[in-house]
Coordinates of C-alpha atoms and ligand atoms in Angstrom, one line a residue:
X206 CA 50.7 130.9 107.1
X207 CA 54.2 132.1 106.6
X208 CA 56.2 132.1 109.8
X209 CA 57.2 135.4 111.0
X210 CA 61.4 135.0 112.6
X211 CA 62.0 137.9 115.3
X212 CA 64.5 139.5 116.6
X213 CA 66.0 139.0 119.9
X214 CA 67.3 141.6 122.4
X215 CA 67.6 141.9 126.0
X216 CA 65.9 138.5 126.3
X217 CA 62.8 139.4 124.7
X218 CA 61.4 138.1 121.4
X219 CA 60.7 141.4 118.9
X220 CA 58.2 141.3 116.1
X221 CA 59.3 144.8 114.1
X222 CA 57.0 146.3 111.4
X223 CA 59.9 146.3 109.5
X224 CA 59.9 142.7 107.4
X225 CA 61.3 140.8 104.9
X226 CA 60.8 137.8 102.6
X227 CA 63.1 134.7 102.9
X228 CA 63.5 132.9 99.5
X229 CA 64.2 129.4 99.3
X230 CA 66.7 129.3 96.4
X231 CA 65.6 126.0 95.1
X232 CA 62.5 127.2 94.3
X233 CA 62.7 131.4 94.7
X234 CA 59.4 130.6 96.8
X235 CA 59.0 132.9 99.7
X236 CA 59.8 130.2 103.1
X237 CA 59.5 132.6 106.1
X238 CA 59.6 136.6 106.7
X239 CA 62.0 137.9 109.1
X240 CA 62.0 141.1 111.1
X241 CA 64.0 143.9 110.3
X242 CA 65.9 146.2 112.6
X243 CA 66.0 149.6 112.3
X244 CA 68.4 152.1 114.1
X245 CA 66.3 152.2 117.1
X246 CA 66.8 148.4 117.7
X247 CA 69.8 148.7 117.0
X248 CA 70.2 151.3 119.8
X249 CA 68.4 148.9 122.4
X250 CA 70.6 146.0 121.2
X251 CA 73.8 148.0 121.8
X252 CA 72.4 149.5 125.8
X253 CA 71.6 145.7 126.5
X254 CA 74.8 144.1 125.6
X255 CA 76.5 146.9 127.2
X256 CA 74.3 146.9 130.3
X257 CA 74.7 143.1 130.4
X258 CA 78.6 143.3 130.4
X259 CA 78.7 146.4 132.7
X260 CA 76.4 145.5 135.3
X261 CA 74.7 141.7 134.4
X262 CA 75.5 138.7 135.5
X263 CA 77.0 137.1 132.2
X264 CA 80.7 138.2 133.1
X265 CA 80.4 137.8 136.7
X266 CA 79.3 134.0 136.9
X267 CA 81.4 131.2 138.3
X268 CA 83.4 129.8 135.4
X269 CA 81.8 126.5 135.8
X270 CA 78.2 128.2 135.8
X271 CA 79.2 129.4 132.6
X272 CA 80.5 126.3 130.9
X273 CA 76.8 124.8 131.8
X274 CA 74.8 127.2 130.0
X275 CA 77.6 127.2 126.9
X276 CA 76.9 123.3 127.0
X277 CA 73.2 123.7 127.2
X278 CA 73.3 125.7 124.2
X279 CA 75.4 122.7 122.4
X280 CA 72.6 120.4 123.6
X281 CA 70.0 122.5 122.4
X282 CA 71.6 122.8 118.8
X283 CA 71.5 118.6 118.9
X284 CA 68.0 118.3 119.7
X285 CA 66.8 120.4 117.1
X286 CA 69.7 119.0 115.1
X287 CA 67.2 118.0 111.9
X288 CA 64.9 121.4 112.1
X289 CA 68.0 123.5 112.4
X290 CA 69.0 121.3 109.2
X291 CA 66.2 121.5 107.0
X292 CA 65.9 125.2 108.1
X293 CA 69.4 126.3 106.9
X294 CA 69.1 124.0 103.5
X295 CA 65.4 125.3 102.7
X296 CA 67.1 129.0 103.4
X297 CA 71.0 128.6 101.7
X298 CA 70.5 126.2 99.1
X299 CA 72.7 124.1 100.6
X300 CA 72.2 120.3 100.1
X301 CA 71.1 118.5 103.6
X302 CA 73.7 116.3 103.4
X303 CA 75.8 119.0 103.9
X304 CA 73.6 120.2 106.7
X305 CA 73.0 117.5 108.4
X306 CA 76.4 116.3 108.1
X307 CA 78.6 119.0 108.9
X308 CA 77.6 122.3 109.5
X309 CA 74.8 121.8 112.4
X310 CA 76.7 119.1 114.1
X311 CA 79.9 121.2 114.0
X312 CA 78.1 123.9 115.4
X313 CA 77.4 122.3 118.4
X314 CA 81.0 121.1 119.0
X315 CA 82.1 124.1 118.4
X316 CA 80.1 124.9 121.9
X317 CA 81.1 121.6 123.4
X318 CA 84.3 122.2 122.6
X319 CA 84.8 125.6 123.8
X320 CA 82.6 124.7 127.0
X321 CA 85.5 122.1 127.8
X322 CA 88.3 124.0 127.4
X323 CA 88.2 127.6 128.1
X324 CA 88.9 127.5 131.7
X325 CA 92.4 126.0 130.9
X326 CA 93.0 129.1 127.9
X327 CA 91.8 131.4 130.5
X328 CA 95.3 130.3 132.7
X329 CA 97.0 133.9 134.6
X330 CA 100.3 134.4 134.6
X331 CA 102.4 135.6 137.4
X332 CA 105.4 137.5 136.7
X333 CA 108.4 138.6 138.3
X334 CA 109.5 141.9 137.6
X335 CA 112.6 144.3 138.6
X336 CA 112.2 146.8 141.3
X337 CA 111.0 144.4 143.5
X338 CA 107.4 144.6 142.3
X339 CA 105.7 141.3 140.6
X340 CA 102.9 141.4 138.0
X341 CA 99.6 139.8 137.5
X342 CA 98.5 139.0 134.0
X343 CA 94.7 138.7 133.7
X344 CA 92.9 137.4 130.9
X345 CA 89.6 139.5 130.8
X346 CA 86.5 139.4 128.2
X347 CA 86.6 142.9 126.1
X348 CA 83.3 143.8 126.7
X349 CA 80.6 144.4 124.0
X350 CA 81.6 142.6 120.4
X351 CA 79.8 142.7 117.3
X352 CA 79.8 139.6 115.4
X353 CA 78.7 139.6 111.7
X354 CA 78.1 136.4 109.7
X355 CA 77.9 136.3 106.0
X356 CA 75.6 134.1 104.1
X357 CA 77.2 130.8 102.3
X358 CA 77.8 129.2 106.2
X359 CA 75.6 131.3 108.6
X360 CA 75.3 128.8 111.6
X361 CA 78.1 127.3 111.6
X362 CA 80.2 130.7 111.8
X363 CA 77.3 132.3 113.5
X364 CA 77.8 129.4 116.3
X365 CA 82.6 130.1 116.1
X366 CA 82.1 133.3 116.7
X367 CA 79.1 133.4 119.5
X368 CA 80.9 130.1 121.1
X369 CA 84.2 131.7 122.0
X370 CA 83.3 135.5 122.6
X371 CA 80.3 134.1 125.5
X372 CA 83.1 131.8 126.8
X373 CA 85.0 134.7 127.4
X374 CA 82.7 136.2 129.1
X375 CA 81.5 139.1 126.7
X376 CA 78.1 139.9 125.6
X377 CA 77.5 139.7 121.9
X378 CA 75.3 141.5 119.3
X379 CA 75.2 138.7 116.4
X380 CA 73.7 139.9 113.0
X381 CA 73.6 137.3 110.6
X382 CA 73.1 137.9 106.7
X383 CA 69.8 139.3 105.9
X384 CA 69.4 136.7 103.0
X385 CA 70.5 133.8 105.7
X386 CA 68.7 135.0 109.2
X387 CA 66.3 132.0 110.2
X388 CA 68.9 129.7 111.7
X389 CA 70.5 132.2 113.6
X390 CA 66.9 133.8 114.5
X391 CA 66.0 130.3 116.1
X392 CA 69.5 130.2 117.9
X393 CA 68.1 132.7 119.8
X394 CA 65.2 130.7 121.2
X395 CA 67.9 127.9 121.8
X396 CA 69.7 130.5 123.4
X397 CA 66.8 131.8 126.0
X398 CA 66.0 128.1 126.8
X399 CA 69.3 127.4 127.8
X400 CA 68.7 130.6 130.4
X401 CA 71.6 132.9 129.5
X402 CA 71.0 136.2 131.2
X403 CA 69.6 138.7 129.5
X404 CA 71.3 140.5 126.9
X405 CA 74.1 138.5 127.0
X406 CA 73.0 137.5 123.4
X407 CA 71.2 139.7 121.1
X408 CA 70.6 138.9 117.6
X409 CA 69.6 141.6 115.3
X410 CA 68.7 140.9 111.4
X411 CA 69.3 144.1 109.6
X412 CA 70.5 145.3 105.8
X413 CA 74.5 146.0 106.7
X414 CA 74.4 149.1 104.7
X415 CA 71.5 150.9 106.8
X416 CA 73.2 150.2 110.3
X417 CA 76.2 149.2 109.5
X418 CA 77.4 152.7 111.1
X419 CA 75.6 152.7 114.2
X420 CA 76.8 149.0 114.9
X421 CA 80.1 149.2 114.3
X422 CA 81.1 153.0 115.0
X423 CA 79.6 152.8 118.3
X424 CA 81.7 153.5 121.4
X425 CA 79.4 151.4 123.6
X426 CA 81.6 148.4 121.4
X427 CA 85.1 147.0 122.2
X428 CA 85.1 144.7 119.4
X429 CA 84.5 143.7 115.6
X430 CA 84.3 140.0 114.4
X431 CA 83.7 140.2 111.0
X432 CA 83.3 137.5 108.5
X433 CA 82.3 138.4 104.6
X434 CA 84.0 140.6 101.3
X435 CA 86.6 142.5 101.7
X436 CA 84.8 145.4 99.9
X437 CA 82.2 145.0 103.3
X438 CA 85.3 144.6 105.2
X439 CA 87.1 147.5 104.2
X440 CA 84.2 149.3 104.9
X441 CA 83.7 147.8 108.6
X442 CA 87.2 149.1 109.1
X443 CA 86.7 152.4 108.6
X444 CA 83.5 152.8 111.1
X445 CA 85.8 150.7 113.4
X446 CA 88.5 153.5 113.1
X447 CA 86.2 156.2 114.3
X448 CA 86.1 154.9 117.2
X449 CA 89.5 152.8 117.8
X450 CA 88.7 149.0 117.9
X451 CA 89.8 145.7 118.1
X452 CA 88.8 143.6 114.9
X453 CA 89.1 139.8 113.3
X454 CA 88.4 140.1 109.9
X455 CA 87.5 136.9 108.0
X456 CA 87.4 138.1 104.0
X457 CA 87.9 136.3 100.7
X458 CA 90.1 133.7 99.3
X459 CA 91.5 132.5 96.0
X460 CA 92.8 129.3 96.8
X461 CA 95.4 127.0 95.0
X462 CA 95.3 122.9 95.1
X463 CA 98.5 121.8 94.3
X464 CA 98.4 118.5 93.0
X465 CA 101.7 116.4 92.0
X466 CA 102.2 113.4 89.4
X467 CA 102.9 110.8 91.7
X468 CA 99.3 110.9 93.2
X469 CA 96.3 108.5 92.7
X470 CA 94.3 110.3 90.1
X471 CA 91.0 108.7 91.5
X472 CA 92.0 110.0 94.9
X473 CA 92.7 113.4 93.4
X474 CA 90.0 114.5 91.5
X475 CA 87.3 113.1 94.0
X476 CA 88.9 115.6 96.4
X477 CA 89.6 118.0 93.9
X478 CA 85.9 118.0 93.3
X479 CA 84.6 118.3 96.6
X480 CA 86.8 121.4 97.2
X481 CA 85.5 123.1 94.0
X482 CA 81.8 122.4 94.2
X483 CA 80.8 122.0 97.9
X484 CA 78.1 124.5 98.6
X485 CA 78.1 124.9 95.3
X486 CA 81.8 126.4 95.5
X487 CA 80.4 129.8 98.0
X488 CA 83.2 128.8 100.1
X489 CA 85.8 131.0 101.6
X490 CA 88.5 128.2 101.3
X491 CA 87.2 126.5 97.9
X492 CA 90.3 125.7 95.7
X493 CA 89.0 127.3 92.9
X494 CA 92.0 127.9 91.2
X495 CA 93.5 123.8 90.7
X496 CA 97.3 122.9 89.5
X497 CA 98.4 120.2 88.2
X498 CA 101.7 118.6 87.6
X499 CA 102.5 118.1 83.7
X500 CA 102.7 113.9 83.6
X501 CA 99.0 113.8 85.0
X502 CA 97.2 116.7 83.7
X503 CA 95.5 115.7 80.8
X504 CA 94.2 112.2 82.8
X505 CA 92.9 114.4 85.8
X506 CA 91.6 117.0 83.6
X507 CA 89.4 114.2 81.4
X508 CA 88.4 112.3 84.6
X509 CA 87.2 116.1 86.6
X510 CA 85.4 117.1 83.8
X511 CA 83.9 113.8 83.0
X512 CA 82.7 113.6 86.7
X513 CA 81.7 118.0 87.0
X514 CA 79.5 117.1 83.9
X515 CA 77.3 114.1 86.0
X516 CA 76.8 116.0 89.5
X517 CA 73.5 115.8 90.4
X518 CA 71.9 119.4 90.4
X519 CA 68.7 119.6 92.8
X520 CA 66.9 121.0 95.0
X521 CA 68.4 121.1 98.7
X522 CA 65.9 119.0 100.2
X523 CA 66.6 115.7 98.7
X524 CA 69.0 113.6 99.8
X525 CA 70.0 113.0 96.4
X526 CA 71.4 116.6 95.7
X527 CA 75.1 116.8 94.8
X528 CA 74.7 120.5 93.9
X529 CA 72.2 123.1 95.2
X530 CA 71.2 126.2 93.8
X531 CA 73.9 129.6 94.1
X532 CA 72.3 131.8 97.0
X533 CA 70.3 134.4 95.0
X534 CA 69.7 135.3 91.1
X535 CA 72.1 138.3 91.7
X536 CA 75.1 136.5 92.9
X537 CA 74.0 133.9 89.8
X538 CA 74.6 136.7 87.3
X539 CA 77.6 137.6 88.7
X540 CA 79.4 133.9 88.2
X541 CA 77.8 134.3 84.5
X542 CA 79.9 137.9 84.2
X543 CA 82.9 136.9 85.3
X544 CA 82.6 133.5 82.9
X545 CA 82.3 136.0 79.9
X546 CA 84.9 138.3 81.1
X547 CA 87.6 134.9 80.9
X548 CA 85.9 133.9 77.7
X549 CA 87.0 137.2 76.4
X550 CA 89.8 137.2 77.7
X551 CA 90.5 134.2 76.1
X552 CA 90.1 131.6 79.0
X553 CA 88.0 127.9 77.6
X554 CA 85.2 126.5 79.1
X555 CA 85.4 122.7 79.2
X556 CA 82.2 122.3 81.0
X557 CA 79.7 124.3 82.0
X558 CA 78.8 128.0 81.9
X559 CA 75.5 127.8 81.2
X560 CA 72.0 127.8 83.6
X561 CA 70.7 124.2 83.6
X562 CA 67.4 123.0 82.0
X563 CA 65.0 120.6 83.9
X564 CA 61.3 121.7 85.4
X565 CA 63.0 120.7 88.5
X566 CA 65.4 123.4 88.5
X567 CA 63.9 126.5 86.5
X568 CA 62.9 128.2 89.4
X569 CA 65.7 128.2 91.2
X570 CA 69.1 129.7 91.1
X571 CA 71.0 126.8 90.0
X572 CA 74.2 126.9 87.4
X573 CA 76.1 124.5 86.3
X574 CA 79.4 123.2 87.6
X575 CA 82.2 124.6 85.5
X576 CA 85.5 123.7 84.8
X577 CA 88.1 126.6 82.5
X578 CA 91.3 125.8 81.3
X579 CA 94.2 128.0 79.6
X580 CA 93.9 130.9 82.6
X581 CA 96.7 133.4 82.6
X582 CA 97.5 134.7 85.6
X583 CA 96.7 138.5 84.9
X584 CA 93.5 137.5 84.2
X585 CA 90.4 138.5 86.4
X586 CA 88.9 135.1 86.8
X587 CA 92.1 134.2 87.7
X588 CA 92.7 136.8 90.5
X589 CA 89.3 137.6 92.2
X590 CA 87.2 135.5 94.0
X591 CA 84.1 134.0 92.0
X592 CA 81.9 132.9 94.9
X593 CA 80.4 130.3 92.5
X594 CA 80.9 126.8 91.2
X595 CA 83.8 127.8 89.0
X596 CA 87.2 126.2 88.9
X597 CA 90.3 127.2 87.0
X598 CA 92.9 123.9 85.9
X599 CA 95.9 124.7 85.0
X600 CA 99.5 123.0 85.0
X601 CA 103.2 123.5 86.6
X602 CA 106.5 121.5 85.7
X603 CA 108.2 121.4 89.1
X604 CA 107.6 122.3 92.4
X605 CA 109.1 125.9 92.4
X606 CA 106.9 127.2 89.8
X607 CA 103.9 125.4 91.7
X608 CA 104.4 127.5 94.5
X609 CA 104.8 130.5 92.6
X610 CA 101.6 130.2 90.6
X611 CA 99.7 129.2 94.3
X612 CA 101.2 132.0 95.3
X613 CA 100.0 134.6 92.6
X614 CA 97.3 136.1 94.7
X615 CA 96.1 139.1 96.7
X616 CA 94.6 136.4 99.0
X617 CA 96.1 134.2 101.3
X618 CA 93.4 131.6 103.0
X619 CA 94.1 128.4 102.4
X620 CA 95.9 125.8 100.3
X621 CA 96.1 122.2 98.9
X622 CA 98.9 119.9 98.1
X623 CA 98.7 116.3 96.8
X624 CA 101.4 114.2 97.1
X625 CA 102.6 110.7 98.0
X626 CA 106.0 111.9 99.2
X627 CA 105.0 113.9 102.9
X628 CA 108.5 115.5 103.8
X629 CA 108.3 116.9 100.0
X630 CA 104.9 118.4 100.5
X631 CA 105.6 119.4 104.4
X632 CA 108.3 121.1 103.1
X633 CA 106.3 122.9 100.2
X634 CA 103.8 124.2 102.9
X635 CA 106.2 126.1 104.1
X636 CA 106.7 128.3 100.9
X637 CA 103.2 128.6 100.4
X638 CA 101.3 132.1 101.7
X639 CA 98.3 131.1 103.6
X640 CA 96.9 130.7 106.9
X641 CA 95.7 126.5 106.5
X642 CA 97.5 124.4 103.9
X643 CA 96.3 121.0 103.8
X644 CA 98.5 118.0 102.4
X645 CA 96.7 115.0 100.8
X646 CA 93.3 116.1 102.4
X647 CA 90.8 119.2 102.0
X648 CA 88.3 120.9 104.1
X649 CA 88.8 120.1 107.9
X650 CA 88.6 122.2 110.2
X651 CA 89.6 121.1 114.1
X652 CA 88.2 123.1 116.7
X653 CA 91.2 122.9 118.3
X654 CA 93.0 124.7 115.4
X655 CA 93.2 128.2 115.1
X656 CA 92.4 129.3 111.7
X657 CA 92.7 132.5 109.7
X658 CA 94.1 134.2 106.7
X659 CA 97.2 136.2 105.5
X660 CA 97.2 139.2 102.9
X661 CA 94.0 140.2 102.4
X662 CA 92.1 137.2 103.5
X663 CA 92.5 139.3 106.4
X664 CA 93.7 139.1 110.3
X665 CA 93.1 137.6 113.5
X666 CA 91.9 133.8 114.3
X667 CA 89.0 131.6 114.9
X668 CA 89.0 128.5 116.7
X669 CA 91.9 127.4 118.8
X670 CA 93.3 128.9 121.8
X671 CA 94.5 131.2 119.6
X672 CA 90.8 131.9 118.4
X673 CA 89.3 132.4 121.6
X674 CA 92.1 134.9 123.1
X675 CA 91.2 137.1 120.6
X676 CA 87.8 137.8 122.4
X677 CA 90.2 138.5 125.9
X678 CA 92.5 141.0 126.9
X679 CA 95.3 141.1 128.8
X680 CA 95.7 143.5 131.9
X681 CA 98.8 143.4 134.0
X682 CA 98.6 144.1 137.4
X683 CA 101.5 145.5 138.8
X684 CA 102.1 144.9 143.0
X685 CA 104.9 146.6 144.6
X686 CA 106.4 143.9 146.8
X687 CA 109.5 146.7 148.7
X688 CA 110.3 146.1 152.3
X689 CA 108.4 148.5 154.1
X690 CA 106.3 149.2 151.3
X691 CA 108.7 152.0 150.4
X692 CA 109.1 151.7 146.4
X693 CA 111.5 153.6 144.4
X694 CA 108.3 156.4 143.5
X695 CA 108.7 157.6 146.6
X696 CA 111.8 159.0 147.3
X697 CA 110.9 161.1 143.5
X698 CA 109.9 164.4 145.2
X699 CA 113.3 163.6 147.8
X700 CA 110.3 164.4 150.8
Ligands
NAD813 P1 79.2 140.4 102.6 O1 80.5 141.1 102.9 O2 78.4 140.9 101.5 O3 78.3 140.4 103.9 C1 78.8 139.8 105.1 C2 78.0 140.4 106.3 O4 78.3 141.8 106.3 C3 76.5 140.2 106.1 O5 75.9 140.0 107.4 C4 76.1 141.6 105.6 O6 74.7 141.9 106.0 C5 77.0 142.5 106.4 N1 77.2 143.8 105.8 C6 77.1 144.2 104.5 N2 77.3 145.6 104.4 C7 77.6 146.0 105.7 C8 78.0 147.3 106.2 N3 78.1 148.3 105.5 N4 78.2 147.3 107.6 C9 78.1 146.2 108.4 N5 77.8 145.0 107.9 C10 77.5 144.9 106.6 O7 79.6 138.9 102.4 P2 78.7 137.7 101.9 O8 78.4 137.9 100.5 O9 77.6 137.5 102.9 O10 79.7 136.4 102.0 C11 80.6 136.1 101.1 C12 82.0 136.6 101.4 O11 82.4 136.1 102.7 C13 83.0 136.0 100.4 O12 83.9 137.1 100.1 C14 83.7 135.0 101.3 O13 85.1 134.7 100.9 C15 83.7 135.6 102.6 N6 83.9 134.5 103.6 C16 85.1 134.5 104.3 C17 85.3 133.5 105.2 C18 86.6 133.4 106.0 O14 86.6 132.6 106.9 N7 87.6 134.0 105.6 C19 84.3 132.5 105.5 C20 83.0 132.7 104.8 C21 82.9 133.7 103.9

């Protein structure tokens, strides 16, 4: 029997009549249905986080109470480390390597990590102001925030956002991607066995478009954390405005590897590789758009391409797998539309482009890893994020036109620079317009490091101190400390 993945609000486990089919993209076989929410669960997901913030005991407990049940959480993510694994590879695509390896253990650090260290982020501030009078600055929780996860990494940012808005005390609503729900659905049992109080957490699986509005328009919410497209950004925005929010927004990237003549070219295009084609390059930060210095281009270029064309394509349940399948057939077709557009445009393919053969692979939604040369800057291809396992080489003479081609970008997530000489490329980092750059490594991500993007990769932080003071607010809390308790108000009047 297909298993049937609930909601969960106000502590309780719902079954709606609304469902839906979960594909496995390996296979486009149906793995699981999911419930649906409509507006009315909506509704009783936005009264129970509010109720729990207003008048539950979520925001009220001890401190340490709280950074128990955050740790039980990060215990019960380890034990059901290889279910939660096999779940989110059967449901993304994503290799279990991948899984297994990164995204369900960082999750659970993510918890651990937060668990150990809020308390010390939380620190007041006492300060001495004229007048006699001193102030209190309070860190509080915001209240009621809306987290929404998009599909290519939905526990792992599922589990950044939920980890740091609970610490702070808020109660969430957490709507994953309704291609992605099942790991975040079986959070939630995770979630009630850990004993959170009710409606601290609710987790709602619904189509954005169809409550989109009610969610994020709402009054009854202090706060947006948003992670997906700008176009579904934008939009979030707007419903925010109505209504005068605060709001992280995570969106897209275009990012630029930087990679100099004096580096290893083994070194190079292994990690060049990786940051292309992991999850099958549906990655916010993949360095899709690769530069490379004039004296080693043609070497790396033979040697990527040599190695793009013998990645092993498979299904995500084998070890084996190098390269799962794209998430769905429609985000498949639209790799293959912007491919044509930069063939027409008069971009070359070196590799790839095409939808693999094998009886292994013909039902799902795999494509092939592919590497285009010759790009022009005004191109589209080279300008807008692909989502897709689709990287652009090109070359740069010297370091100030590097940075200016890196820079060439509505976006502004992340960054790459290889090089053996480190005060060079420190320096270089500076120059260069995004949030993370990373010199002679790709990809990692510290918990204690806030991250985030400029220009329209969008605003605010995860992760970090930083991260987690965007789910608090400051109040100050201003004492009159006069003799007599006679302040300057109130001689005003002269009674
Ligand atoms: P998406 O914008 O289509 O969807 C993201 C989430 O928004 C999903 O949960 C979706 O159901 C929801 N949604 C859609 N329409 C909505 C609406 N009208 N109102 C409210 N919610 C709505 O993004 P996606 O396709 O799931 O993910 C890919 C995108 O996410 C890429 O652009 C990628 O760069 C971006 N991303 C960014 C980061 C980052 O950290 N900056 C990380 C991962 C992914």
């Amino acid at each position: 029997m297909t298993p049937l993945y609930p909601l969960y609000i106000n502590g309780k486990f719902m079954e709606t009549k609304d469902r839906q089919n979960i594909l496995n993209p390996s296979t486009g076989k149906v793995i699981a249905e999911a419930s649906i929410a409509s507006l009315k669960e909506v509704e009783l997901a936005l009264s129970s986080a509010r109720f729990a913030f207003d008048k539950g005991d979520w925001p009220k407990l001890a401190l340490s109470e709280r950074r128990s049940l955050i740790l039980k959480v990060a215990r019960g993510i380890l034990d059901n480390a290889g279910e939660l694994a096999a779940l989110e590879s059967a449901n993304t695509g994503k290799p279990i390597k991948e899984t297994t390896f990164m995204d369900i253990p960082s999750a659970a650090k993510t918890f651990e990590y937060i668990a150990g260290s809020f308390e010390s982020f939380l620190n007041s501030e006492i300060v001495n102001v004229p007048e006699g009078s001193q102030a209190a600055l309070r860190r509080e929780p915001r209240g009621v925030v809306v987290l929404i996860v998009p599909w290519n990494y939905p526990f792992l940012i599922a589990s950044w956002k939920l980890a740091f808005a609970l610490a702070a005390g808020n109660s969430v609503i957490l709507k994953p991607s309704s291609l992605t729900p099942l790991t975040t659905l079986k959070l939630a049992g995770i979630i009630h066995d850990a004993g959170l109080p009710a409606g601290a957490v609710n987790i709602i699986n619904a189509s954005g478009p169809k409550v989109g509005e009610a969610l994020c328009a709402d009054k009854r919410v202090d706060m947006l954390s948003f992670t997906g497209s700008n176009e579904v950004g934008r939009q979030i925005l707007e419903y925010s405005s109505q209504n005068v929010k605060k709001s992280i927004m995570e969106l897209g990237g275009k990012s630029a590897s930087l990679i100099f003549g004096d580096v290893d070219v083994d070194t190079a295009v292994n990690s060049a590789l990786c940051s292309a084609f992991l999850n099958q390059g549906q990655m916010c930060t993949a360095m899709s758009r690769i530069f490379v210095q004039d004296s080693l281009y043609d070497r790396f270029v033979a040697s990527f391409v040599k190695k793009a064309k013998v990645l092993k394509l498979g299904p995500s349940d084998n070890p084996e797998t190098q390269m799962g399948p794209l998430i769905s057939d429609s985000q498949r077709k639209k790799v293959i539309a912007y491919i044509e557009k930069a063939r027409t445009e008069g971009a070359k393919v070196l590799c790839g482009g095409k939808i693999p053969s094998g009886a292994e692979l013909k039902n799902g939604y795999f494509f092939e890893p592919t590497v285009i040369a010759e790009v022009k800057p005004q191109m589209h291809i080279f300008r807008e994020e692909v989502f897709g396992p689709v990287v652009l080489i090109g070359k740069f003479t010297d370091a100030d036109s590097a940075v200016e081609l890196a820079n060439f970008s509505d976006f502004g997530l992340a960054s790459c620079i290889w090089s053996k000489d480190i005060p060079f490329a420190e320096q270089l980092a500076k120059q260069l317009n995004s949030g993370t750059v990373w010199i002679n490594t790709y990809g990692m991500f510290y918990h204690q490091l806030p991250y985030g993007g400029f220009k329209q990769s969008g605003f605010g932080k995860e992760l970090g101190q930083a991260g987690f003071l965007e789910y608090t607010r400051i109040k100050n809390i201003i004492t009159d400390q006069s003799a007599e308790g006679r302040p300057l108000v109130n001689y005003w009047y002269g009674f």
